CSV table of C-alpha atoms and ligand atoms in Angstrom, one decimal:
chain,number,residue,atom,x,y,z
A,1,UNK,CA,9.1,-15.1,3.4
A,2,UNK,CA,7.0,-12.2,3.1
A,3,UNK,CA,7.4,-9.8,1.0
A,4,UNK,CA,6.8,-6.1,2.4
A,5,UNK,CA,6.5,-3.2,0.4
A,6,UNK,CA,7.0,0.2,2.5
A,7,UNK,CA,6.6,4.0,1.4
A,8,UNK,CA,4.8,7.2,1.1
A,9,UNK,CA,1.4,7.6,0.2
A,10,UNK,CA,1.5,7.3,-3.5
A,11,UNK,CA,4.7,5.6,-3.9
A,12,UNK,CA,2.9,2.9,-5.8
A,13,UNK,CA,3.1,0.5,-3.3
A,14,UNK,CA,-0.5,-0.5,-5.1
A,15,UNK,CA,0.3,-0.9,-8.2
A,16,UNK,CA,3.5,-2.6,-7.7
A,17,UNK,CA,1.9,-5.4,-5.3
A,18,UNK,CA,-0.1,-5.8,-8.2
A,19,UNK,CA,2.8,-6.2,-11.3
A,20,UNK,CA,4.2,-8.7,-8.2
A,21,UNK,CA,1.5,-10.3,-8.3
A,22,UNK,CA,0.9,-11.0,-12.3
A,23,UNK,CA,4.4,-12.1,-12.6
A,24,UNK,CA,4.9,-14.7,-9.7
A,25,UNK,CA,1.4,-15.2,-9.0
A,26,UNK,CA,1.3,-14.7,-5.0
A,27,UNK,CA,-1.2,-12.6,-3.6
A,28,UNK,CA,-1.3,-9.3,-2.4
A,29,UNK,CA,-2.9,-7.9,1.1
A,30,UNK,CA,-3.2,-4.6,1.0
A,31,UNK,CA,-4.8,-3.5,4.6
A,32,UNK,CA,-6.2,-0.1,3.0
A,33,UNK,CA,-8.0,-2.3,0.8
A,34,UNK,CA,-9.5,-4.5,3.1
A,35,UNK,CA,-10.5,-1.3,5.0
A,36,UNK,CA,-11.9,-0.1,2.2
A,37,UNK,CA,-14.3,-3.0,1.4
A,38,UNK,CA,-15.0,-3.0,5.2
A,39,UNK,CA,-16.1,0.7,4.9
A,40,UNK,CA,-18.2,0.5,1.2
A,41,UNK,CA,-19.9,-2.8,3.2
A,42,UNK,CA,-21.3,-1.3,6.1
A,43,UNK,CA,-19.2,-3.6,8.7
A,44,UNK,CA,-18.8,-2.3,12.3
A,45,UNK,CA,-14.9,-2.2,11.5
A,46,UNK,CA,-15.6,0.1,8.9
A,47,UNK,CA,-18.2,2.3,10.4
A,48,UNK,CA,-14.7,2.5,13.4
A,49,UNK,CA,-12.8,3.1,10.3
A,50,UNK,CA,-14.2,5.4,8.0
A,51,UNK,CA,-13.8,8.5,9.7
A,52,UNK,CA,-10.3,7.9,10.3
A,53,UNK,CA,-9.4,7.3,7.0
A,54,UNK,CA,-11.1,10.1,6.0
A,55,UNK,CA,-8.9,12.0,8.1
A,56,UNK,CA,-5.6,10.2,6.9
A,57,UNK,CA,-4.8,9.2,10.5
A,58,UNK,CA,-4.4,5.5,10.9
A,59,UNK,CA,-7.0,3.0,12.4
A,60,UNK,CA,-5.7,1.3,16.0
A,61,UNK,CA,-3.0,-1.2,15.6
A,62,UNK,CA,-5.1,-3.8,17.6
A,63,UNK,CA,-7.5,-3.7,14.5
A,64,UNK,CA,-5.1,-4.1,11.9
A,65,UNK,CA,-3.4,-6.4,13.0
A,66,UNK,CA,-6.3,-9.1,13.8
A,67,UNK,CA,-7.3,-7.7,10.4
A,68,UNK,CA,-4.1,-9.1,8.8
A,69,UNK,CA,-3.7,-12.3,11.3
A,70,UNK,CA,-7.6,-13.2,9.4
A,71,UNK,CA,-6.1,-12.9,5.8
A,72,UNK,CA,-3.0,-14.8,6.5
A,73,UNK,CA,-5.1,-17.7,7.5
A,74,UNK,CA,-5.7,-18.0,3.9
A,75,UNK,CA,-4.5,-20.8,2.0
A,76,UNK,CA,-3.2,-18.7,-0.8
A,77,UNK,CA,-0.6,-17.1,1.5
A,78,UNK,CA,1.1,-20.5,1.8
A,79,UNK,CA,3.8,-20.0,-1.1
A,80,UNK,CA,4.4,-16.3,-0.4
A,81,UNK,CA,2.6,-12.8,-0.3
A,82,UNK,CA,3.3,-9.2,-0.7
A,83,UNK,CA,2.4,-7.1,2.4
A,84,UNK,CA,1.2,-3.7,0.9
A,85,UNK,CA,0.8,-0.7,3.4
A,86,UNK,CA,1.1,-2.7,6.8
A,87,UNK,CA,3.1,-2.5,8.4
A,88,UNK,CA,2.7,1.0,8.8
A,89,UNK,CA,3.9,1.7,12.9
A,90,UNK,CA,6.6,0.3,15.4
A,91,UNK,CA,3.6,-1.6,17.0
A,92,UNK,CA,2.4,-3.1,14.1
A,93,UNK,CA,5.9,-4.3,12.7
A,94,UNK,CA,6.9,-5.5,16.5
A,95,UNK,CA,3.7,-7.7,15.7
A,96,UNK,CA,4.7,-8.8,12.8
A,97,UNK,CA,8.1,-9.8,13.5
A,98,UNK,CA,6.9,-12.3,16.6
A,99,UNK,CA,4.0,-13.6,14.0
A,100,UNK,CA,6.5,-14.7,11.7
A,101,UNK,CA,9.2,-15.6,14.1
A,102,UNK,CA,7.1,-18.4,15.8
A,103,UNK,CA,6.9,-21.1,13.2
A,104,UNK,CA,10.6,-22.8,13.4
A,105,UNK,CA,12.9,-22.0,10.2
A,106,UNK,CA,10.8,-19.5,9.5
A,107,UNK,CA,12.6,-16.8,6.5
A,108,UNK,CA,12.5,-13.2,7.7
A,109,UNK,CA,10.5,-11.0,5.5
A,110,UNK,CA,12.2,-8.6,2.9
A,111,UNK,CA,11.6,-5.5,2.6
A,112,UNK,CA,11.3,-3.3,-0.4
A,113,UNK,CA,10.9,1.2,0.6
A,114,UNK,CA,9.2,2.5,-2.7
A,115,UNK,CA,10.9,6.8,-2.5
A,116,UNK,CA,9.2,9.3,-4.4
A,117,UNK,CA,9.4,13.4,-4.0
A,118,UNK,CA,6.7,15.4,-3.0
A,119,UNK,CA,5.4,17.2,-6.1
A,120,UNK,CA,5.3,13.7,-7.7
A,121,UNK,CA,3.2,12.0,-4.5
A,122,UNK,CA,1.1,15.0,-5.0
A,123,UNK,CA,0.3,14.7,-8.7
A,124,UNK,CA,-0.2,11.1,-8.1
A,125,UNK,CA,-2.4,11.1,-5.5
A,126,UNK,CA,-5.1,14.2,-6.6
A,127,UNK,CA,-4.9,12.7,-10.5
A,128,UNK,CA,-6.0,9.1,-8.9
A,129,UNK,CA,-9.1,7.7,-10.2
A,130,UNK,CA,-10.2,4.0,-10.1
A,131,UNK,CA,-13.2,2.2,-11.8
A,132,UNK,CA,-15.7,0.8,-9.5
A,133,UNK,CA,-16.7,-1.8,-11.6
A,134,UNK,CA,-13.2,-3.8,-12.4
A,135,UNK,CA,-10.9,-1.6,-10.6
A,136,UNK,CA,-8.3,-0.8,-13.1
A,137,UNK,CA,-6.0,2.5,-11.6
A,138,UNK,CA,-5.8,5.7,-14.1
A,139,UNK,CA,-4.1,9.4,-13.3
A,140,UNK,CA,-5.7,11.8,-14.8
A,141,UNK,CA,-2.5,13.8,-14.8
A,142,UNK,CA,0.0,10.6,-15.5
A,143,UNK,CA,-1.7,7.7,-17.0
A,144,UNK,CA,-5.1,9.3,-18.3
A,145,UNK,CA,-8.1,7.1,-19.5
A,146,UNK,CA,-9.2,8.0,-23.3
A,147,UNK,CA,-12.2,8.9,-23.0
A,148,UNK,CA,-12.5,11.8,-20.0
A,149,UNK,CA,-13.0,10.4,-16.6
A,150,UNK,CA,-14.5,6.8,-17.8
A,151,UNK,CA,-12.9,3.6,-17.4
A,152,UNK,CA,-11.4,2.2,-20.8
A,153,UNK,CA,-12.2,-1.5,-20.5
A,154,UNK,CA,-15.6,-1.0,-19.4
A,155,UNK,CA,-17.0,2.5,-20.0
A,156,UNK,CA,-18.0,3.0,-16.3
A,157,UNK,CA,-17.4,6.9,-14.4
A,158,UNK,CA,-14.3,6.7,-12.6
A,159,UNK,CA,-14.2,7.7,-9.2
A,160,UNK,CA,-12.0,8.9,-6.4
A,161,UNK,CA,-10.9,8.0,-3.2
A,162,UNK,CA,-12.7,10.2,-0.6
A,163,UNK,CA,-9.1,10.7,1.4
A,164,UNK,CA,-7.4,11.7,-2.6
A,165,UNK,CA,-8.1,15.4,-1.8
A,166,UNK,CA,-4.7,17.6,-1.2
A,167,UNK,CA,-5.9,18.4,2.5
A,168,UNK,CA,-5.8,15.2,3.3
A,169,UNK,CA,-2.9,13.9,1.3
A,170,UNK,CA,-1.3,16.4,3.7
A,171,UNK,CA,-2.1,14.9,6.4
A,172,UNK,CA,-1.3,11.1,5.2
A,173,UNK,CA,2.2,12.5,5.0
A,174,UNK,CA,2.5,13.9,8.3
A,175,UNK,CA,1.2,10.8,9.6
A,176,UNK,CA,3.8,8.6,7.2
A,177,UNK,CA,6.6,10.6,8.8
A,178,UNK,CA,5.8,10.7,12.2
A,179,UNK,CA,4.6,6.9,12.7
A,180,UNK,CA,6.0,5.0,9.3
A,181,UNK,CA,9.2,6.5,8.7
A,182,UNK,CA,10.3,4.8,12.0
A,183,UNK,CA,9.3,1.3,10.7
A,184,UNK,CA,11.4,2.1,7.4
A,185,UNK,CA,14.6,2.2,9.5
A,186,UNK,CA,13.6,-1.0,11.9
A,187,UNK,CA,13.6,-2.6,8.7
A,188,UNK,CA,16.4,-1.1,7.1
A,189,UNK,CA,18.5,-2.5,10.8
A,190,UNK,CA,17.3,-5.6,10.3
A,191,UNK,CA,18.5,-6.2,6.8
A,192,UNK,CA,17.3,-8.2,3.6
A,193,UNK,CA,16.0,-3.8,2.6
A,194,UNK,CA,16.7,-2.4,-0.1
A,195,UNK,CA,15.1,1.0,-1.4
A,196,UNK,CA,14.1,1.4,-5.3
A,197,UNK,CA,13.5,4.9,-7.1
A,198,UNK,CA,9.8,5.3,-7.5
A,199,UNK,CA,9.8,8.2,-10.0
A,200,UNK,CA,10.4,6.0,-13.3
A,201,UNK,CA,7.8,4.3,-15.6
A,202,UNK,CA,5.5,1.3,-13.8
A,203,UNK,CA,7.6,-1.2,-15.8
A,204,UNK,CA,10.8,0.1,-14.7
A,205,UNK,CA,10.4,0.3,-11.3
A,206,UNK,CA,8.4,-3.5,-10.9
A,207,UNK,CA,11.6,-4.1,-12.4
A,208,UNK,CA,13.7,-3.1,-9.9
A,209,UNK,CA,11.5,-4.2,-7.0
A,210,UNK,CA,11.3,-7.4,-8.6
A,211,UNK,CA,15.1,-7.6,-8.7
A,212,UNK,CA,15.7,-6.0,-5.1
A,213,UNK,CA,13.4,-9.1,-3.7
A,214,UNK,CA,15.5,-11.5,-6.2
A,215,UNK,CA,18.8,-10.3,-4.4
A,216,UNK,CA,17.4,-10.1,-0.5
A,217,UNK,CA,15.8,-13.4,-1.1
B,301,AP5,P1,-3.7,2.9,1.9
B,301,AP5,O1,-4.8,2.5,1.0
B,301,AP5,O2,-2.6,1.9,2.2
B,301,AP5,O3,-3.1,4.3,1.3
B,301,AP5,P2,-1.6,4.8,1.2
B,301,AP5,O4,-0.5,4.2,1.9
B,301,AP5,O5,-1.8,6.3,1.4
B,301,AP5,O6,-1.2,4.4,-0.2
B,301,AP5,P3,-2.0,4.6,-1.6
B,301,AP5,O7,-2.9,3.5,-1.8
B,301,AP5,O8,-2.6,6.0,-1.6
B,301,AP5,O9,-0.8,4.6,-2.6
B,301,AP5,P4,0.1,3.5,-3.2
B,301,AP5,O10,1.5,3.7,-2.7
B,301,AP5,O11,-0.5,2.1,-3.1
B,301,AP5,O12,0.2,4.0,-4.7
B,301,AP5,P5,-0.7,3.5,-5.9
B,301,AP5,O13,-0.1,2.3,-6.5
B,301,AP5,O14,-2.1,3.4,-5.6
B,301,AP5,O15,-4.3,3.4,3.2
B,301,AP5,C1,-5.4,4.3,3.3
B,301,AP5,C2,-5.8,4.6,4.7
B,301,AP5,O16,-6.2,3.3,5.4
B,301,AP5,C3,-4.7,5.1,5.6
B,301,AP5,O17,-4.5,6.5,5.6
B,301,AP5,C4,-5.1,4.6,7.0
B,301,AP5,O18,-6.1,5.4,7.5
B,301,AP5,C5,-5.7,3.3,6.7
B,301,AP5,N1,-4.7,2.2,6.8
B,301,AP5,C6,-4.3,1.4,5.8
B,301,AP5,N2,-3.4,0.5,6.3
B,301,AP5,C7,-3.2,0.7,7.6
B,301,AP5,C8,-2.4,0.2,8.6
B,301,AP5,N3,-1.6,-0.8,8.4
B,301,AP5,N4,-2.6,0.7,9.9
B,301,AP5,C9,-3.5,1.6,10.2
B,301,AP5,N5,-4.2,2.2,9.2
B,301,AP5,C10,-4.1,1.8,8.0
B,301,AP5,O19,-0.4,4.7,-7.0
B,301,AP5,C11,-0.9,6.0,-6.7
B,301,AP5,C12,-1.2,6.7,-8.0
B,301,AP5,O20,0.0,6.9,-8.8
B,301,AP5,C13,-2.1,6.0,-9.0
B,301,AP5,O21,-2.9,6.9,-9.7
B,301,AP5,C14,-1.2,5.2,-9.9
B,301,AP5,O22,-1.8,5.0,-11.2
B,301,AP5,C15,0.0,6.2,-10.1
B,301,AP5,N6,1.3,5.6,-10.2
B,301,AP5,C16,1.8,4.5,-9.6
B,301,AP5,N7,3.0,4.2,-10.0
B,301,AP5,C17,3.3,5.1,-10.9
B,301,AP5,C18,4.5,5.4,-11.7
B,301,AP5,N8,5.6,4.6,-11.6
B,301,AP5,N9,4.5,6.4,-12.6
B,301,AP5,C19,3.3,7.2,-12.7
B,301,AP5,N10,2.2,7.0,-12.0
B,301,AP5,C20,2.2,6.0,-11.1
B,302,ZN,ZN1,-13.5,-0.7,-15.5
């Protein structure tokens, strides 16, 4: 089944998906990345989107979710994928759930919840930078490139996402409470959760995702 990693903004629900994805080779579908490429394109679902984003309040449910029903039509999803950021309200999950509950003897996802404090989220989240050109992830603060602001495999300017400023951080976090917190504790009823500790090296904590999903599965 589906693997589902929940959590903050910043938690490195990213960045996990991807250290998932290197070592067992199934993809990951991040929905704030396919909202992203939808915005940097031009498409009418990110001209709706963009502004939302920008104010770190989430786009409509009935969007994201046709958005996700599209990806998982993809081939690759066949032996497994890693759900990163969706799903992020009640109405989303309850989507989810029938999705996956309609194909007989189908597995029930598992869920992973990423926790990090505040202070660290924050850190994270301002230091971000990300090369346009191959999209490696650097923190200034916490994993900083060598050569000031440039991207080390390629040489190309980093830059930042336009909702990374502390403003809006703030209000990704009211908006994670209020709407995603609740989806945290639907899974955690369901079962096959776990939660991991966040604020440890990127090698430490793959490692415990990676053996939270081992047990669950
Ligand atoms: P989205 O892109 O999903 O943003 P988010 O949930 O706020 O998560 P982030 O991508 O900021 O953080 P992350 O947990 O992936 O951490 P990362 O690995 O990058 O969504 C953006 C917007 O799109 C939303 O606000 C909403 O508007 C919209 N949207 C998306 N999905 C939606 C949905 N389902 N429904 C409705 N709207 C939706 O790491 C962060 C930083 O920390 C990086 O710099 C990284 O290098 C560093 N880092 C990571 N791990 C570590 C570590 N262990 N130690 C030190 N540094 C670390
Ligand atoms: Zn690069």
């Amino acid at each position: 089944g589906p693997i589902l990693l929940l959590g903050a903004p910043g938690v490195g629900k990213g960045t996990q998906a991807q250290a998932i994805m290197g070592a067992w080779g199934i993809p990951q579908i991040s929905t704030g990345d396919i909202l992203r490429s939808n915005v940097s394109g031009g498409t009418e679902l990110g001209k709706k989107a963009k502004a939302i984003m920008d104010r770190g309040e989430l786009v409509s449910d009935d969007l994201v979710n046709d958005m996700v029903a599209d990806r998982l039509l993809r081939p690759d999803t066949a032996n497994g994928y890693i759900l990163d950021g969706f799903p992020r309200t009640l109405g989303q999950a309850e989507w989810l759930d029938s999705y996956l509950a309609a194909p007989p003897g189908s597995l029930p996802v598992i869920a992973v919840s990423i926790k990090v404090g505040y202070t660290q989220l924050l850190r994270r989240i301002t230091g971000r930078r990300t090369c346009p050109v191959c999209k490696s992830s650097y923190n200034i603060y916490l994993q900083p490139p060598k050569v000031d602001e440039k991207c080390d495999l390629d040489g190309t300017p980093l830059a930042r996402r336009s909702d990374d400023t502390e403003e809006v951080f703030e209000e990704r976090m009211r908006t994670y409470e209020s709407l995603t917190a609740p989806v945290v504790e639907h899974y955690r009823a369901l079962g096959r959760f776990e939660e991991v500790d966040g604020e440890q090296p990127v090698d430490a904590v793959a490692a415990a995702v990676m053996a939270a999903v081992l047990r669950l599965r």
